[in-house]
mmCIF file of C-alpha atoms and ligand atoms in Angstrom:
data_model
loop_
_atom_site.group_PDB
_atom_site.id
_atom_site.type_symbol
_atom_site.label_atom_id
_atom_site.label_comp_id
_atom_site.label_asym_id
_atom_site.label_seq_id
_atom_site.Cartn_x
_atom_site.Cartn_y
_atom_site.Cartn_z
ATOM 1 C CA MET A 13 96.461 -32.983 -43.442
ATOM 2 C CA GLU A 14 98.615 -30.491 -41.581
ATOM 3 C CA GLY A 15 102.367 -31.156 -41.281
ATOM 4 C CA ARG A 16 103.833 -32.420 -38.026
ATOM 5 C CA LYS A 17 104.619 -29.562 -35.611
ATOM 6 C CA GLU A 18 108.160 -29.334 -34.267
ATOM 7 C CA LEU A 19 108.453 -29.789 -30.535
ATOM 8 C CA SER A 20 110.588 -27.112 -28.937
ATOM 9 C CA PRO A 21 113.471 -28.945 -27.211
ATOM 10 C CA ARG A 22 113.732 -26.077 -24.750
ATOM 11 C CA ALA A 23 110.170 -26.577 -23.588
ATOM 12 C CA ALA A 24 110.748 -30.292 -22.919
ATOM 13 C CA ALA A 25 114.000 -29.570 -21.070
ATOM 14 C CA ASP A 26 112.201 -27.048 -18.852
ATOM 15 C CA VAL A 27 109.541 -29.551 -17.881
ATOM 16 C CA VAL A 28 112.154 -32.269 -17.246
ATOM 17 C CA ALA A 29 114.122 -29.872 -15.045
ATOM 18 C CA ALA A 30 111.009 -28.927 -13.108
ATOM 19 C CA VAL A 31 109.560 -32.409 -12.676
ATOM 20 C CA LEU A 32 112.341 -34.996 -12.569
ATOM 21 C CA ARG A 33 114.007 -36.123 -9.349
ATOM 22 C CA PRO A 34 117.437 -34.451 -9.287
ATOM 23 C CA GLU A 35 119.224 -37.731 -8.453
ATOM 24 C CA ILE A 36 117.784 -39.281 -11.638
ATOM 25 C CA ARG A 37 118.862 -36.295 -13.758
ATOM 26 C CA ALA A 38 122.363 -36.629 -12.347
ATOM 27 C CA LEU A 39 122.646 -40.247 -13.553
ATOM 28 C CA SER A 40 123.917 -41.429 -16.885
ATOM 29 C CA ALA A 41 122.116 -44.424 -18.367
ATOM 30 C CA TYR A 42 123.829 -47.818 -17.950
ATOM 31 C CA ALA A 43 126.140 -48.017 -20.966
ATOM 32 C CA VAL A 44 126.219 -51.315 -22.839
ATOM 33 C CA ALA A 45 129.362 -51.480 -25.015
ATOM 34 C CA GLN A 46 128.991 -52.068 -28.771
ATOM 35 C CA ALA A 47 130.479 -55.482 -29.477
ATOM 36 C CA ALA A 48 129.519 -56.354 -33.057
ATOM 37 C CA GLY A 49 132.228 -58.501 -34.636
ATOM 38 C CA MET A 50 134.360 -58.592 -31.497
ATOM 39 C CA ILE A 51 135.440 -61.382 -29.165
ATOM 40 C CA LYS A 52 133.077 -60.556 -26.343
ATOM 41 C CA LEU A 53 134.698 -61.046 -22.946
ATOM 42 C CA ASP A 54 133.007 -58.171 -21.123
ATOM 43 C CA ALA A 55 129.682 -59.411 -19.771
ATOM 44 C CA MET A 56 130.142 -62.876 -18.206
ATOM 45 C CA GLU A 57 128.104 -64.625 -20.842
ATOM 46 C CA ASN A 58 128.492 -68.320 -21.598
ATOM 47 C CA PRO A 59 130.427 -68.261 -24.914
ATOM 48 C CA PHE A 60 129.167 -71.594 -26.244
ATOM 49 C CA THR A 61 126.415 -71.821 -28.816
ATOM 50 C CA LEU A 62 123.815 -74.578 -28.531
ATOM 51 C CA PRO A 63 124.050 -77.892 -30.378
ATOM 52 C CA ALA A 64 121.926 -78.172 -33.552
ATOM 53 C CA SER A 65 119.525 -80.685 -31.992
ATOM 54 C CA ILE A 66 118.538 -78.260 -29.209
ATOM 55 C CA ARG A 67 118.222 -75.359 -31.650
ATOM 56 C CA THR A 68 115.850 -77.395 -33.800
ATOM 57 C CA ASN A 69 113.873 -78.248 -30.706
ATOM 58 C CA ILE A 70 113.710 -74.573 -29.723
ATOM 59 C CA ALA A 71 112.531 -73.642 -33.211
ATOM 60 C CA SER A 72 109.655 -76.092 -33.128
ATOM 61 C CA VAL A 73 108.616 -75.078 -29.612
ATOM 62 C CA VAL A 74 108.759 -71.373 -30.478
ATOM 63 C CA ALA A 75 106.736 -71.940 -33.656
ATOM 64 C CA GLU A 76 103.810 -73.078 -31.518
ATOM 65 C CA VAL A 77 103.830 -70.172 -29.057
ATOM 66 C CA PRO A 78 100.584 -68.179 -29.302
ATOM 67 C CA VAL A 79 102.215 -64.744 -29.383
ATOM 68 C CA ASN A 80 98.819 -63.075 -29.882
ATOM 69 C CA ARG A 81 98.020 -64.035 -26.267
ATOM 70 C CA TYR A 82 99.526 -62.751 -23.058
ATOM 71 C CA PRO A 83 101.930 -65.225 -21.478
ATOM 72 C CA ASP A 84 101.048 -67.278 -18.406
ATOM 73 C CA GLY A 85 101.223 -64.680 -15.631
ATOM 74 C CA GLY A 86 102.281 -67.396 -13.187
ATOM 75 C CA ALA A 87 104.974 -68.799 -15.521
ATOM 76 C CA ARG A 88 104.045 -72.242 -14.244
ATOM 77 C CA ALA A 89 106.108 -74.261 -16.734
ATOM 78 C CA VAL A 90 109.272 -72.341 -15.866
ATOM 79 C CA LYS A 91 108.608 -72.640 -12.143
ATOM 80 C CA ALA A 92 107.999 -76.389 -12.440
ATOM 81 C CA ALA A 93 111.236 -76.815 -14.397
ATOM 82 C CA LEU A 94 113.189 -74.845 -11.791
ATOM 83 C CA ARG A 95 111.612 -76.765 -8.906
ATOM 84 C CA THR A 96 112.673 -80.041 -10.494
ATOM 85 C CA THR A 97 116.158 -78.839 -11.394
ATOM 86 C CA LEU A 98 116.774 -77.487 -7.888
ATOM 87 C CA SER A 99 114.769 -80.136 -5.947
ATOM 88 C CA LEU A 100 112.987 -77.334 -4.088
ATOM 89 C CA PRO A 101 110.775 -78.318 -1.142
ATOM 90 C CA ASP A 102 107.200 -76.927 -1.011
ATOM 91 C CA SER A 103 108.093 -74.730 1.958
ATOM 92 C CA LEU A 104 110.220 -72.578 -0.346
ATOM 93 C CA GLY A 105 108.667 -70.263 -2.900
ATOM 94 C CA LEU A 106 109.943 -68.857 -6.179
ATOM 95 C CA VAL A 107 109.624 -65.409 -7.724
ATOM 96 C CA LEU A 108 110.683 -65.087 -11.348
ATOM 97 C CA GLY A 109 112.098 -61.950 -12.874
ATOM 98 C CA ASN A 110 112.989 -60.550 -16.266
ATOM 99 C CA GLY A 111 116.605 -61.187 -15.356
ATOM 100 C CA SER A 112 117.685 -61.076 -11.721
ATOM 101 C CA ASP A 113 118.105 -57.342 -12.337
ATOM 102 C CA GLU A 114 114.330 -57.054 -12.160
ATOM 103 C CA LEU A 115 114.254 -59.002 -8.908
ATOM 104 C CA ILE A 116 116.820 -56.637 -7.396
ATOM 105 C CA GLN A 117 114.429 -53.819 -8.265
ATOM 106 C CA ILE A 118 111.382 -55.663 -6.886
ATOM 107 C CA ILE A 119 113.075 -56.598 -3.609
ATOM 108 C CA THR A 120 114.433 -53.088 -3.148
ATOM 109 C CA SER A 121 111.115 -51.368 -3.768
ATOM 110 C CA ALA A 122 109.403 -53.817 -1.388
ATOM 111 C CA VAL A 123 111.432 -52.638 1.609
ATOM 112 C CA ALA A 124 112.053 -48.995 0.638
ATOM 113 C CA LYS A 125 110.178 -47.318 3.467
ATOM 114 C CA PRO A 126 111.005 -43.620 3.788
ATOM 115 C CA GLY A 127 114.425 -43.359 5.454
ATOM 116 C CA ALA A 128 115.293 -47.052 4.937
ATOM 117 C CA THR A 129 118.892 -48.038 4.208
ATOM 118 C CA MET A 130 120.440 -50.577 1.850
ATOM 119 C CA LEU A 131 123.882 -51.885 2.730
ATOM 120 C CA ALA A 132 126.335 -53.876 0.622
ATOM 121 C CA PRO A 133 130.043 -54.632 0.522
ATOM 122 C CA ASP A 134 131.873 -52.284 -1.816
ATOM 123 C CA PRO A 135 132.902 -52.807 -4.590
ATOM 124 C CA SER A 136 130.111 -55.131 -5.583
ATOM 125 C CA PHE A 137 127.456 -55.377 -8.283
ATOM 126 C CA VAL A 138 126.629 -51.792 -9.318
ATOM 127 C CA MET A 139 122.908 -52.452 -9.711
ATOM 128 C CA TYR A 140 122.443 -52.683 -5.933
ATOM 129 C CA ARG A 141 123.457 -49.070 -5.434
ATOM 130 C CA LEU A 142 121.530 -47.926 -8.501
ATOM 131 C CA ASN A 143 118.342 -49.624 -7.384
ATOM 132 C CA ALA A 144 118.658 -48.023 -3.955
ATOM 133 C CA LEU A 145 118.727 -44.703 -5.753
ATOM 134 C CA TYR A 146 115.736 -45.606 -7.970
ATOM 135 C CA ALA A 147 113.710 -46.557 -4.903
ATOM 136 C CA GLY A 148 114.791 -43.541 -2.846
ATOM 137 C CA MET A 149 116.757 -45.630 -0.333
ATOM 138 C CA ARG A 150 119.981 -44.528 1.269
ATOM 139 C CA PHE A 151 122.907 -46.703 0.170
ATOM 140 C CA VAL A 152 125.799 -47.558 2.482
ATOM 141 C CA GLY A 153 128.800 -49.340 0.966
ATOM 142 C CA VAL A 154 131.160 -51.142 3.340
ATOM 143 C CA PRO A 155 134.670 -51.258 1.837
ATOM 144 C CA LEU A 156 136.171 -54.687 1.243
ATOM 145 C CA ALA A 157 139.657 -55.456 2.519
ATOM 146 C CA ALA A 158 142.555 -54.879 0.100
ATOM 147 C CA ASP A 159 142.475 -58.579 -0.867
ATOM 148 C CA PHE A 160 138.703 -58.223 -1.544
ATOM 149 C CA ALA A 161 137.722 -60.328 1.486
ATOM 150 C CA LEU A 162 134.759 -59.175 3.527
ATOM 151 C CA ASP A 163 135.855 -56.843 6.325
ATOM 152 C CA ALA A 164 133.764 -58.659 8.927
ATOM 153 C CA ALA A 165 134.369 -56.156 11.740
ATOM 154 C CA SER A 166 133.401 -53.191 9.539
ATOM 155 C CA MET A 167 130.337 -55.056 8.290
ATOM 156 C CA ARG A 168 129.208 -55.779 11.849
ATOM 157 C CA ALA A 169 129.794 -52.185 12.927
ATOM 158 C CA ALA A 170 127.962 -50.827 9.876
ATOM 159 C CA ILE A 171 124.967 -53.105 10.454
ATOM 160 C CA GLU A 172 124.731 -52.012 14.093
ATOM 161 C CA ARG A 173 125.099 -48.352 13.172
ATOM 162 C CA GLU A 174 122.854 -48.236 10.088
ATOM 163 C CA ARG A 175 120.205 -50.886 10.929
ATOM 164 C CA PRO A 176 119.764 -51.602 7.195
ATOM 165 C CA ALA A 177 116.384 -52.797 5.932
ATOM 166 C CA LEU A 178 118.217 -54.639 3.157
ATOM 167 C CA ILE A 179 121.685 -56.113 2.656
ATOM 168 C CA PHE A 180 122.920 -57.410 -0.690
ATOM 169 C CA ILE A 181 125.797 -59.873 -0.776
ATOM 170 C CA ALA A 182 127.002 -61.207 -4.108
ATOM 171 C CA TYR A 183 128.282 -64.741 -3.488
ATOM 172 C CA PRO A 184 130.692 -64.956 -5.327
ATOM 173 C CA ASN A 185 131.230 -61.238 -5.678
ATOM 174 C CA ASN A 186 131.176 -59.235 -8.902
ATOM 175 C CA PRO A 187 133.506 -57.588 -9.954
ATOM 176 C CA THR A 188 136.152 -59.121 -7.684
ATOM 177 C CA GLY A 189 135.314 -62.791 -8.385
ATOM 178 C CA ASN A 190 136.016 -64.122 -4.893
ATOM 179 C CA LEU A 191 133.699 -65.975 -2.546
ATOM 180 C CA PHE A 192 133.322 -64.425 0.912
ATOM 181 C CA ALA A 193 133.665 -66.669 3.983
ATOM 182 C CA ALA A 194 130.405 -68.567 4.563
ATOM 183 C CA ASP A 195 130.582 -68.274 8.350
ATOM 184 C CA GLU A 196 130.923 -64.485 8.086
ATOM 185 C CA ILE A 197 127.827 -64.350 5.892
ATOM 186 C CA ALA A 198 125.945 -66.577 8.342
ATOM 187 C CA ASP A 199 126.926 -64.126 11.136
ATOM 188 C CA ILE A 200 125.567 -61.250 9.054
ATOM 189 C CA LEU A 201 122.314 -63.153 8.479
ATOM 190 C CA ARG A 202 121.938 -63.727 12.231
ATOM 191 C CA MET A 203 122.625 -60.148 13.274
ATOM 192 C CA ALA A 204 120.901 -58.282 10.412
ATOM 193 C CA PRO A 205 117.703 -56.547 11.514
ATOM 194 C CA GLY A 206 116.257 -56.740 7.977
ATOM 195 C CA LEU A 207 116.303 -58.764 4.800
ATOM 196 C CA VAL A 208 119.551 -60.217 3.453
ATOM 197 C CA VAL A 209 119.788 -61.137 -0.225
ATOM 198 C CA ILE A 210 122.513 -63.564 -1.200
ATOM 199 C CA ASP A 211 123.003 -63.122 -4.917
ATOM 200 C CA GLU A 212 124.372 -66.324 -6.420
ATOM 201 C CA ALA A 213 124.529 -65.188 -10.056
ATOM 202 C CA TYR A 214 127.799 -67.154 -10.445
ATOM 203 C CA TYR A 215 126.767 -70.289 -8.510
ATOM 204 C CA ALA A 216 127.606 -72.568 -11.464
ATOM 205 C CA PHE A 217 131.298 -71.726 -11.145
ATOM 206 C CA ALA A 218 131.577 -71.636 -7.345
ATOM 207 C CA ASP A 219 132.423 -74.262 -4.730
ATOM 208 C CA ALA A 220 129.777 -73.161 -2.233
ATOM 209 C CA SER A 221 126.142 -72.080 -2.067
ATOM 210 C CA PHE A 222 123.456 -71.147 0.449
ATOM 211 C CA LEU A 223 120.780 -73.043 -1.524
ATOM 212 C CA LEU A 224 120.524 -75.848 1.037
ATOM 213 C CA ARG A 225 120.640 -73.435 3.986
ATOM 214 C CA ILE A 226 117.719 -71.147 3.130
ATOM 215 C CA ALA A 227 115.445 -72.604 5.822
ATOM 216 C CA GLU A 228 118.067 -71.789 8.497
ATOM 217 C CA PHE A 229 117.549 -68.050 8.060
ATOM 218 C CA PRO A 230 114.083 -66.458 8.113
ATOM 219 C CA ASN A 231 115.502 -63.226 6.656
ATOM 220 C CA LEU A 232 117.268 -64.747 3.638
ATOM 221 C CA VAL A 233 116.284 -64.446 -0.011
ATOM 222 C CA LEU A 234 118.533 -66.318 -2.433
ATOM 223 C CA LEU A 235 118.859 -64.785 -5.879
ATOM 224 C CA ARG A 236 119.993 -66.605 -8.995
ATOM 225 C CA THR A 237 120.008 -66.163 -12.748
ATOM 226 C CA VAL A 238 120.337 -68.377 -15.809
ATOM 227 C CA SER A 239 122.292 -65.615 -17.562
ATOM 228 C CA LYS A 240 125.759 -66.962 -16.801
ATOM 229 C CA ILE A 241 124.999 -70.592 -17.638
ATOM 230 C CA GLY A 242 123.997 -69.998 -21.230
ATOM 231 C CA MET A 243 120.681 -68.132 -21.336
ATOM 232 C CA ALA A 244 121.522 -64.438 -20.941
ATOM 233 C CA GLY A 245 119.314 -63.597 -23.917
ATOM 234 C CA LEU A 246 116.233 -65.159 -22.337
ATOM 235 C CA ARG A 247 116.273 -62.770 -19.360
ATOM 236 C CA LEU A 248 115.299 -65.057 -16.513
ATOM 237 C CA GLY A 249 116.236 -64.671 -12.888
ATOM 238 C CA TYR A 250 114.712 -66.271 -9.806
ATOM 239 C CA ALA A 251 114.463 -65.611 -6.109
ATOM 240 C CA ILE A 252 114.061 -68.490 -3.656
ATOM 241 C CA ALA A 253 112.857 -67.923 -0.107
ATOM 242 C CA ALA A 254 110.305 -68.916 2.486
ATOM 243 C CA THR A 255 106.830 -68.597 0.917
ATOM 244 C CA GLU A 256 106.101 -65.782 3.406
ATOM 245 C CA TRP A 257 108.628 -63.705 1.425
ATOM 246 C CA THR A 258 107.828 -64.862 -2.100
ATOM 247 C CA THR A 259 104.065 -64.282 -1.683
ATOM 248 C CA GLU A 260 104.757 -60.658 -0.788
ATOM 249 C CA LEU A 261 107.459 -60.048 -3.415
ATOM 250 C CA ASP A 262 105.180 -61.496 -6.105
ATOM 251 C CA LYS A 263 102.799 -58.575 -5.514
ATOM 252 C CA LEU A 264 105.400 -56.178 -6.940
ATOM 253 C CA ARG A 265 105.948 -58.201 -10.085
ATOM 254 C CA GLN A 266 104.333 -56.843 -13.263
ATOM 255 C CA PRO A 267 101.635 -59.373 -14.232
ATOM 256 C CA TYR A 268 103.344 -60.596 -17.434
ATOM 257 C CA ASN A 269 107.001 -59.911 -16.690
ATOM 258 C CA LEU A 270 108.243 -63.142 -18.297
ATOM 259 C CA ASN A 271 107.478 -63.123 -21.990
ATOM 260 C CA ALA A 272 105.934 -66.091 -23.772
ATOM 261 C CA LEU A 273 109.056 -67.002 -25.786
ATOM 262 C CA THR A 274 111.216 -67.157 -22.652
ATOM 263 C CA GLN A 275 108.579 -69.246 -20.907
ATOM 264 C CA ALA A 276 108.534 -71.682 -23.819
ATOM 265 C CA VAL A 277 112.302 -72.017 -24.227
ATOM 266 C CA ALA A 278 113.633 -71.913 -20.649
ATOM 267 C CA PRO A 279 112.204 -75.307 -19.535
ATOM 268 C CA LEU A 280 113.761 -76.919 -22.567
ATOM 269 C CA LEU A 281 117.215 -75.604 -21.709
ATOM 270 C CA LEU A 282 116.851 -76.260 -18.000
ATOM 271 C CA ALA A 283 116.153 -79.892 -18.928
ATOM 272 C CA ALA A 284 119.503 -80.004 -20.750
ATOM 273 C CA GLY A 285 121.258 -80.049 -17.384
ATOM 274 C CA GLU A 286 124.072 -82.305 -18.501
ATOM 275 C CA LEU A 287 125.038 -80.032 -21.378
ATOM 276 C CA LEU A 288 124.992 -76.963 -19.123
ATOM 277 C CA ALA A 289 127.104 -78.745 -16.515
ATOM 278 C CA GLU A 290 129.609 -79.806 -19.162
ATOM 279 C CA GLN A 291 129.898 -76.238 -20.430
ATOM 280 C CA ALA A 292 130.396 -74.938 -16.894
ATOM 281 C CA ALA A 293 133.107 -77.584 -16.309
ATOM 282 C CA THR A 294 134.879 -76.557 -19.519
ATOM 283 C CA LEU A 295 134.712 -72.914 -18.462
ATOM 284 C CA LYS A 296 136.183 -73.740 -15.052
ATOM 285 C CA ALA A 297 139.073 -75.580 -16.708
ATOM 286 C CA GLU A 298 139.575 -72.657 -19.097
ATOM 287 C CA ARG A 299 139.452 -70.276 -16.141
ATOM 288 C CA ALA A 300 142.377 -72.140 -14.550
ATOM 289 C CA ARG A 301 144.333 -72.010 -17.813
ATOM 290 C CA LEU A 302 143.580 -68.300 -18.286
ATOM 291 C CA PHE A 303 144.478 -67.515 -14.677
ATOM 292 C CA ALA A 304 147.861 -69.261 -15.043
ATOM 293 C CA ALA A 305 148.589 -67.445 -18.313
ATOM 294 C CA LEU A 306 147.621 -64.062 -16.841
ATOM 295 C CA ALA A 307 149.674 -64.596 -13.693
ATOM 296 C CA LYS A 308 152.749 -65.268 -15.844
ATOM 297 C CA LEU A 309 152.579 -61.918 -17.641
ATOM 298 C CA PRO A 310 155.116 -59.419 -16.285
ATOM 299 C CA GLY A 311 153.515 -56.677 -14.177
ATOM 300 C CA VAL A 312 150.125 -58.400 -14.197
ATOM 301 C CA GLU A 313 148.228 -59.592 -11.123
ATOM 302 C CA ALA A 314 145.319 -62.020 -11.533
ATOM 303 C CA PHE A 315 142.920 -62.432 -8.606
ATOM 304 C CA ARG A 316 141.593 -65.829 -7.515
ATOM 305 C CA THR A 317 138.065 -66.313 -8.748
ATOM 306 C CA GLN A 318 135.068 -68.599 -8.307
ATOM 307 C CA THR A 319 133.176 -67.059 -11.222
ATOM 308 C CA ASN A 320 133.427 -67.152 -15.008
ATOM 309 C CA PHE A 321 135.637 -64.068 -15.072
ATOM 310 C CA VAL A 322 139.092 -63.134 -13.840
ATOM 311 C CA LEU A 323 139.726 -59.739 -12.273
ATOM 312 C CA THR A 324 143.158 -58.698 -13.503
ATOM 313 C CA ARG A 325 145.359 -55.762 -12.543
ATOM 314 C CA VAL A 326 147.543 -54.558 -15.392
ATOM 315 C CA PRO A 327 150.212 -51.824 -15.517
ATOM 316 C CA ASP A 328 148.017 -49.374 -17.475
ATOM 317 C CA ALA A 329 144.353 -50.414 -17.738
ATOM 318 C CA PRO A 330 143.155 -47.712 -20.204
ATOM 319 C CA ARG A 331 146.034 -48.502 -22.579
ATOM 320 C CA TRP A 332 145.578 -52.263 -22.276
ATOM 321 C CA PHE A 333 141.817 -51.969 -22.722
ATOM 322 C CA ASP A 334 142.338 -49.967 -25.937
ATOM 323 C CA GLY A 335 145.042 -52.366 -27.123
ATOM 324 C CA LEU A 336 142.704 -55.317 -26.657
ATOM 325 C CA ARG A 337 139.891 -53.469 -28.401
ATOM 326 C CA ARG A 338 142.160 -52.804 -31.384
ATOM 327 C CA ALA A 339 142.894 -56.540 -31.404
ATOM 328 C CA GLY A 340 139.137 -57.165 -31.618
ATOM 329 C CA ILE A 341 138.650 -58.180 -27.980
ATOM 330 C CA LEU A 342 136.215 -56.481 -25.652
ATOM 331 C CA VAL A 343 136.754 -56.717 -21.865
ATOM 332 C CA LYS A 344 135.486 -54.521 -19.035
ATOM 333 C CA ASN A 345 137.708 -51.681 -17.858
ATOM 334 C CA LEU A 346 137.079 -51.050 -14.157
ATOM 335 C CA HIS A 347 139.808 -48.439 -13.729
ATOM 336 C CA GLY A 348 138.313 -45.356 -12.123
ATOM 337 C CA SER A 349 135.186 -47.105 -10.859
ATOM 338 C CA HIS A 350 136.512 -47.728 -7.331
ATOM 339 C CA ARG A 351 139.755 -47.061 -5.512
ATOM 340 C CA LEU A 352 140.299 -50.803 -4.900
ATOM 341 C CA LEU A 353 139.985 -51.447 -8.640
ATOM 342 C CA ASP A 354 142.775 -49.201 -9.898
ATOM 343 C CA HIS A 355 144.067 -50.481 -13.251
ATOM 344 C CA CYS A 356 141.810 -53.513 -13.115
ATOM 345 C CA LEU A 357 140.230 -55.229 -16.104
ATOM 346 C CA ARG A 358 137.469 -57.784 -15.712
ATOM 347 C CA ILE A 359 137.953 -60.544 -18.255
ATOM 348 C CA THR A 360 135.188 -63.071 -18.907
ATOM 349 C CA VAL A 361 136.344 -66.618 -19.603
ATOM 350 C CA GLY A 362 135.631 -67.416 -23.261
ATOM 351 C CA THR A 363 135.937 -70.461 -25.486
ATOM 352 C CA PRO A 364 139.407 -72.059 -25.673
ATOM 353 C CA ALA A 365 140.027 -70.270 -29.011
ATOM 354 C CA GLU A 366 138.870 -66.920 -27.611
ATOM 355 C CA ASN A 367 141.088 -67.328 -24.576
ATOM 356 C CA ASP A 368 144.045 -68.166 -26.835
ATOM 357 C CA ALA A 369 143.397 -64.969 -28.813
ATOM 358 C CA LEU A 370 143.207 -62.983 -25.570
ATOM 359 C CA ILE A 371 146.435 -64.444 -24.213
ATOM 360 C CA ALA A 372 148.230 -63.753 -27.522
ATOM 361 C CA ALA A 373 146.974 -60.148 -27.555
ATOM 362 C CA LEU A 374 148.016 -59.618 -23.929
ATOM 363 C CA ASN A 375 151.485 -61.015 -24.640
ATOM 364 C CA LYS A 376 151.874 -58.407 -27.392
ATOM 365 C CA LEU A 377 150.807 -55.616 -25.041
ATOM 366 C CA CYS A 378 153.423 -56.525 -22.420
HETATM 367 N N1 LIG B 419 123.828 -60.251 -9.850
HETATM 368 C C1 LIG B 419 125.136 -60.221 -10.137
HETATM 369 C C2 LIG B 419 126.120 -60.376 -9.036
HETATM 370 C C3 LIG B 419 125.557 -60.015 -11.460
HETATM 371 O O1 LIG B 419 126.861 -59.947 -11.723
HETATM 372 C C4 LIG B 419 124.592 -59.867 -12.479
HETATM 373 C C5 LIG B 419 124.960 -59.681 -13.926
HETATM 374 N N2 LIG B 419 126.081 -58.983 -14.205
HETATM 375 C C6 LIG B 419 123.250 -59.901 -12.127
HETATM 376 C C7 LIG B 419 122.906 -60.110 -10.806
HETATM 377 C C8 LIG B 419 122.151 -59.684 -13.115
HETATM 378 O O2 LIG B 419 121.957 -60.746 -13.958
HETATM 379 P P1 LIG B 419 120.700 -60.914 -14.887
HETATM 380 O O3 LIG B 419 119.873 -59.665 -14.802
HETATM 381 O O4 LIG B 419 121.232 -61.155 -16.236
HETATM 382 O O5 LIG B 419 119.944 -62.091 -14.336
#
């Protein structure tokens, strides 16, 4: 047999340059930090492992999954579990995604007519802007006020000026952690000419939700994920809306987007509602403790949060980020990502022991 021929890298680069959309070439791929062996406070995961009884249960359920077959394209068991957990009425439909990230992509591509605009408060979740770019939509960011509240007047003006096909509102917001005023969001829903997505990724840690108000607004899709409540590794997000929306959005879903293992395990964890609620309650108590400890540090400003992270402004974010990393703690450095986020770190609430380690390391850095 002949040896493998070497591909000329030049030739591939020439084709890429000729064929690829320039805005894609200009991107760098989303960087996921290496965290092996570190206290991981960078990605808003639930830090608690599962009790042995649930793990054993998962093992026996997974052992029976016929992985030689495609999964259920309709993911009926997961949908049924979600419907029960959320007490959803039949008038509301569900679309499931491989993480809510996938649903952001599906929703965006569904409305991305040539020339269409996506609008979102800024700073907010970076995937909104990125998905606008993927889908060839124009993105308009409306700056938040200095205290990270929604600038309602600017939002209204931008909606009238831009007539966006799609508005994303993270409720509570990432990376700032705060919850925008509900009446301002309701105003946006009433005046928006297009679809409004309220992204409640952090609902488990927040005092308010639009879940019970979906039927009030014909242009509202509510987005949620199980990632922050203890199942980030399963990759499961869901959109809830009038069935008129979900029937259409379902057409953009790849036929088997939820893998068989996720479909087998998710209902089991969703049924463990009490455990998940207890973990969320512990995290909220830890959040209060962490917030108080951060606010006491000289030169440090901690921002009020309704999520499982605390946005924190420190005197020198790059130095503090490195100092924490040397102490074995990984957080997210937001310095340089937006002018409102100068010298800000985003710190996920961890276990009590992890938070103690973080507080000790921060005290040393002061
Ligand atoms: N929306 C918001 C506001 C988020 O912060 C995140 C995760 N960082 C997501 C959606 C995506 O979550 P997932 O894809 O894990 O469901």
